[in-house]
Amino acid sequence: EAGVAQSPRYKIIEKRQSVAFWCNPISGHATLYWYQQILGQGPKLLIQFQNNGVVDDSQLPKDRFSAERLKGVDSTLKIQPAKLEDSAVYLCASSLVPGYNEQFFGPGTRLTVL
Amino acid sequence: QKEVEQNSGPLSVPEGAIASLNCTYSDRGSQSFFWYRQYSGKSPELIMFIYSNGDKEDGRFTAQLNKASQYVSLLIRDSQPSDSATYLCAVEDSGAGSYQLTFGKGTKLSVIP
């Protein structure tokens, strides 16, 4: 069974630039999560999708971050414009259904904002 | 705001010893608890989950839950150098049907050969 795929694996940008991350969850997984993990911290949930609808985006900085999950499969997370404090690993995870909370994580995208 | 607290460590134990990792949480209504392991530069992977008070054993791992004390722990018996990683405690919030996880900062474990 293929795992959660993410790209790119690494990205270096300058502040005020924009960046986008892509995630492909495990086939059949209805729930998709985007997390931000700052060095030395645990993952922090940014947004949760159930199929192609948003379940919770209360911790997403909506003035600069946006996310979508078209057709209930792939998802993209965008930052525009980026700030220095956005430097982190962005993790995508999926689970079969909500409440069955073995979340499977992708390899992550390490973002460095200079 | 829901909080999950862990000692950041590092926790160093000799090979073959028992490693004890602890976690406290703030939301008394929390029902489900998870332990994830994260190797350096890698993504988290689930080790165990526990829903009921008491102990749950899986191989060398034992999760312990005390809801009255809002405390959950993970014991690793016969620790191996390959167990060296950061261990993340996560607490599930089932409010509004969202089933979200709140993670602690993690405890870094180092098993010394």
Short mmCIF file of C-alpha atoms in Angstrom, two decimals:
data_model
loop_
_atom_site.label_atom_id
_atom_site.label_comp_id
_atom_site.label_asym_id
_atom_site.label_seq_id
_atom_site.Cartn_x
_atom_site.Cartn_y
_atom_site.Cartn_z
CA GLU A 1 0.00 0.00 0.00
CA ALA A 2 1.47 3.36 -1.01
CA GLY A 3 1.87 5.88 1.78
CA VAL A 4 1.10 9.57 1.91
CA ALA A 5 3.06 11.43 -0.75
CA GLN A 6 4.26 15.00 -0.43
CA SER A 7 6.25 17.34 -2.62
CA PRO A 8 8.54 19.10 -2.68
CA ARG A 9 10.64 17.64 0.14
CA TYR A 10 12.60 20.84 0.64
CA LYS A 11 11.99 24.47 -0.27
CA ILE A 12 13.99 27.59 0.38
CA ILE A 13 12.40 30.96 -0.33
CA GLU A 14 12.83 34.57 0.69
CA LYS A 15 10.33 36.34 2.89
CA ARG A 16 7.34 37.79 1.09
CA GLN A 17 7.57 35.15 -1.63
CA SER A 18 4.85 32.56 -2.12
CA VAL A 19 5.11 28.79 -1.92
CA ALA A 20 2.83 25.80 -2.44
CA PHE A 21 2.96 22.27 -1.09
CA TRP A 22 1.22 19.22 -2.50
CA CYS A 23 -0.12 16.13 -0.75
CA ASN A 24 -1.59 12.89 -2.05
CA PRO A 25 -3.16 10.83 0.75
CA ILE A 26 -3.44 7.07 1.01
CA SER A 27 -6.01 5.79 -1.45
CA GLY A 28 -9.46 5.68 0.11
CA HIS A 29 -8.64 7.88 3.07
CA ALA A 30 -11.42 10.41 3.46
CA THR A 31 -9.76 12.62 6.07
CA LEU A 32 -6.71 14.75 5.33
CA TYR A 33 -4.76 16.94 7.72
CA TRP A 34 -2.09 19.59 7.29
CA TYR A 35 0.24 20.18 10.24
CA GLN A 36 3.02 22.66 10.88
CA GLN A 37 5.94 21.37 12.95
CA ILE A 38 8.42 23.97 14.12
CA LEU A 39 11.79 22.64 15.27
CA GLY A 40 11.57 21.31 18.83
CA GLN A 41 7.75 21.37 18.86
CA GLY A 42 5.03 18.83 18.25
CA PRO A 43 2.91 19.01 15.09
CA LYS A 44 0.26 21.73 15.16
CA LEU A 45 -2.91 21.18 13.16
CA LEU A 46 -3.53 23.83 10.51
CA ILE A 47 -6.53 22.43 8.67
CA GLN A 48 -8.60 19.25 8.47
CA PHE A 49 -10.56 18.09 5.42
CA GLN A 50 -13.26 15.47 5.27
CA ASN A 51 -13.47 14.50 1.60
CA ASN A 52 -13.36 17.91 -0.10
CA GLY A 53 -14.95 19.88 2.73
CA VAL A 54 -13.18 21.77 5.51
CA VAL A 55 -13.87 20.36 8.99
CA ASP A 56 -11.69 22.78 10.93
CA ASP A 57 -9.35 25.57 9.92
CA SER A 58 -9.39 27.51 13.18
CA GLN A 59 -5.60 27.49 13.51
CA LEU A 60 -4.87 28.38 9.89
CA PRO A 61 -3.50 31.95 9.52
CA LYS A 62 -5.98 32.81 6.84
CA ASP A 63 -4.39 36.14 5.97
CA ARG A 64 -1.49 34.27 4.38
CA PHE A 65 -2.28 30.56 4.32
CA SER A 66 -4.82 28.81 2.10
CA ALA A 67 -5.58 25.18 1.38
CA GLU A 68 -7.84 23.22 -0.88
CA ARG A 69 -8.70 19.64 -1.56
CA LEU A 70 -10.29 19.39 -4.94
CA LYS A 71 -12.24 16.21 -5.75
CA GLY A 72 -11.59 14.92 -2.24
CA VAL A 73 -8.19 13.46 -3.04
CA ASP A 74 -5.05 15.60 -3.52
CA SER A 75 -4.55 18.73 -1.49
CA THR A 76 -2.43 21.85 -1.77
CA LEU A 77 -1.34 24.24 0.97
CA LYS A 78 -0.19 27.71 -0.04
CA ILE A 79 1.59 30.47 1.83
CA GLN A 80 1.50 33.98 0.39
CA PRO A 81 3.42 36.01 1.45
CA ALA A 82 5.80 33.95 3.57
CA LYS A 83 7.30 35.23 6.81
CA LEU A 84 10.45 34.15 8.61
CA GLU A 85 8.36 32.43 11.31
CA ASP A 86 6.82 30.14 8.69
CA SER A 87 10.08 28.17 8.58
CA ALA A 88 8.99 24.69 9.63
CA VAL A 89 8.20 21.21 8.37
CA TYR A 90 4.75 20.95 6.84
CA LEU A 91 3.29 17.51 7.37
CA CYS A 92 0.33 16.02 5.57
CA ALA A 93 -1.51 13.13 7.19
CA SER A 94 -4.54 11.06 6.29
CA SER A 95 -6.87 8.67 8.04
CA LEU A 96 -9.54 6.34 6.81
CA VAL A 97 -12.36 8.13 8.56
CA PRO A 98 -12.49 10.60 11.44
CA GLY A 99 -12.60 8.86 14.78
CA TYR A 100 -10.35 6.08 13.50
CA ASN A 101 -7.41 8.13 14.39
CA GLU A 102 -4.43 6.25 13.17
CA GLN A 103 -3.17 9.13 11.15
CA PHE A 104 -0.57 8.20 8.57
CA PHE A 105 1.96 10.95 7.97
CA GLY A 106 3.76 11.84 4.78
CA PRO A 107 7.51 12.60 4.74
CA GLY A 108 6.89 16.33 5.10
CA THR A 109 8.15 19.43 3.31
CA ARG A 110 10.91 21.35 5.05
CA LEU A 111 10.44 25.07 4.38
CA THR A 112 13.16 27.61 5.06
CA VAL A 113 12.25 31.28 4.76
CA LEU A 114 15.25 33.60 4.49
CA GLN B 1 -6.85 26.03 24.84
CA LYS B 2 -6.16 22.33 25.24
CA GLU B 3 -2.64 21.57 26.41
CA VAL B 4 -0.50 18.46 26.37
CA GLU B 5 2.65 18.59 28.47
CA GLN B 6 5.72 16.40 28.14
CA ASN B 7 9.20 16.61 29.59
CA SER B 8 11.35 17.51 26.59
CA GLY B 9 14.31 15.51 27.89
CA PRO B 10 16.64 14.28 26.72
CA LEU B 11 15.98 11.09 28.62
CA SER B 12 18.97 8.78 28.57
CA VAL B 13 18.70 5.12 29.52
CA PRO B 14 21.17 2.24 29.13
CA GLU B 15 20.43 -0.52 26.65
CA GLY B 16 18.16 -3.16 28.20
CA ALA B 17 16.64 -0.80 30.77
CA ILE B 18 13.06 0.41 31.02
CA ALA B 19 12.35 3.85 29.59
CA SER B 20 9.43 5.73 31.11
CA LEU B 21 7.84 8.60 29.19
CA ASN B 22 5.17 10.76 30.76
CA CYS B 23 2.44 13.07 29.54
CA THR B 24 -0.24 15.19 31.19
CA TYR B 25 -3.21 16.83 29.51
CA SER B 26 -5.52 19.67 30.42
CA ASP B 27 -8.89 18.64 28.96
CA ARG B 28 -10.65 16.37 31.45
CA GLY B 29 -13.11 15.33 28.75
CA SER B 30 -10.44 13.78 26.52
CA GLN B 31 -11.12 10.15 25.73
CA SER B 32 -8.40 8.88 23.41
CA PHE B 33 -4.64 9.04 23.72
CA PHE B 34 -1.87 8.24 21.29
CA TRP B 35 1.88 7.75 21.34
CA TYR B 36 3.82 8.54 18.16
CA ARG B 37 7.51 7.96 17.57
CA GLN B 38 9.49 10.39 15.42
CA TYR B 39 13.04 9.67 14.31
CA SER B 40 15.20 12.67 13.55
CA GLY B 41 14.29 14.11 10.16
CA LYS B 42 11.39 11.70 9.72
CA SER B 43 7.63 11.93 10.14
CA PRO B 44 5.69 10.65 13.17
CA GLU B 45 4.51 7.03 13.24
CA LEU B 46 1.90 5.60 15.57
CA ILE B 47 3.13 3.23 18.28
CA MET B 48 0.07 2.77 20.47
CA PHE B 49 -3.28 4.21 21.40
CA ILE B 50 -5.26 3.79 24.61
CA TYR B 51 -8.85 4.63 25.50
CA SER B 52 -9.48 2.97 28.87
CA ASN B 53 -7.96 3.50 32.29
CA GLY B 54 -5.23 1.03 33.09
CA ASP B 55 -2.49 -0.61 31.09
CA LYS B 56 -2.30 -1.71 27.47
CA GLU B 57 0.63 -3.83 26.35
CA ASP B 58 2.00 -4.37 22.84
CA GLY B 59 5.29 -6.20 22.68
CA ARG B 60 7.92 -4.18 24.52
CA PHE B 61 5.59 -1.19 24.82
CA THR B 62 3.05 -0.53 27.58
CA ALA B 63 0.76 2.47 27.62
CA GLN B 64 -0.77 3.50 30.94
CA LEU B 65 -3.74 5.82 31.36
CA ASN B 66 -5.12 7.48 34.50
CA LYS B 67 -7.99 9.78 33.53
CA ALA B 68 -8.57 10.94 37.11
CA SER B 69 -5.02 12.28 37.22
CA GLN B 70 -5.09 13.32 33.53
CA TYR B 71 -1.91 11.37 33.02
CA VAL B 72 -0.74 8.99 30.34
CA SER B 73 2.61 7.24 30.11
CA LEU B 74 4.57 4.95 27.82
CA LEU B 75 6.96 2.31 29.12
CA ILE B 76 9.53 0.75 26.82
CA ARG B 77 11.01 -2.46 28.20
CA ASP B 78 14.39 -3.84 27.14
CA SER B 79 15.25 -0.54 25.47
CA GLN B 80 17.30 -0.79 22.30
CA PRO B 81 19.48 1.83 20.57
CA SER B 82 16.93 1.73 17.73
CA ASP B 83 14.36 3.13 20.18
CA SER B 84 16.31 6.41 20.26
CA ALA B 85 13.82 8.95 18.93
CA THR B 86 11.40 11.65 20.03
CA TYR B 87 8.15 10.33 21.47
CA LEU B 88 5.08 12.46 20.95
CA CYS B 89 2.01 12.21 23.15
CA ALA B 90 -1.23 13.17 21.42
CA VAL B 91 -4.70 13.68 22.83
CA GLU B 92 -7.82 13.42 20.72
CA ASP B 93 -10.49 16.11 20.80
CA SER B 94 -13.73 14.70 19.54
CA GLY B 95 -15.64 17.96 19.83
CA ALA B 96 -18.00 18.69 16.97
CA GLY B 97 -17.08 15.38 15.39
CA SER B 98 -13.68 16.58 14.23
CA TYR B 99 -11.49 14.02 16.07
CA GLN B 100 -8.44 16.23 16.03
CA LEU B 101 -5.14 15.49 17.73
CA THR B 102 -3.29 17.91 20.00
CA PHE B 103 0.36 16.96 20.30
CA GLY B 104 2.83 17.59 23.07
CA LYS B 105 6.31 18.88 22.30
CA GLY B 106 7.74 15.40 22.60
CA THR B 107 10.35 13.72 24.78
CA LYS B 108 13.69 12.87 23.22
CA LEU B 109 14.88 9.42 24.25
CA SER B 110 18.46 8.29 23.92
CA VAL B 111 19.30 4.62 24.53
CA ILE B 112 22.98 4.19 25.30
CA PRO B 113 24.60 0.93 24.09
#
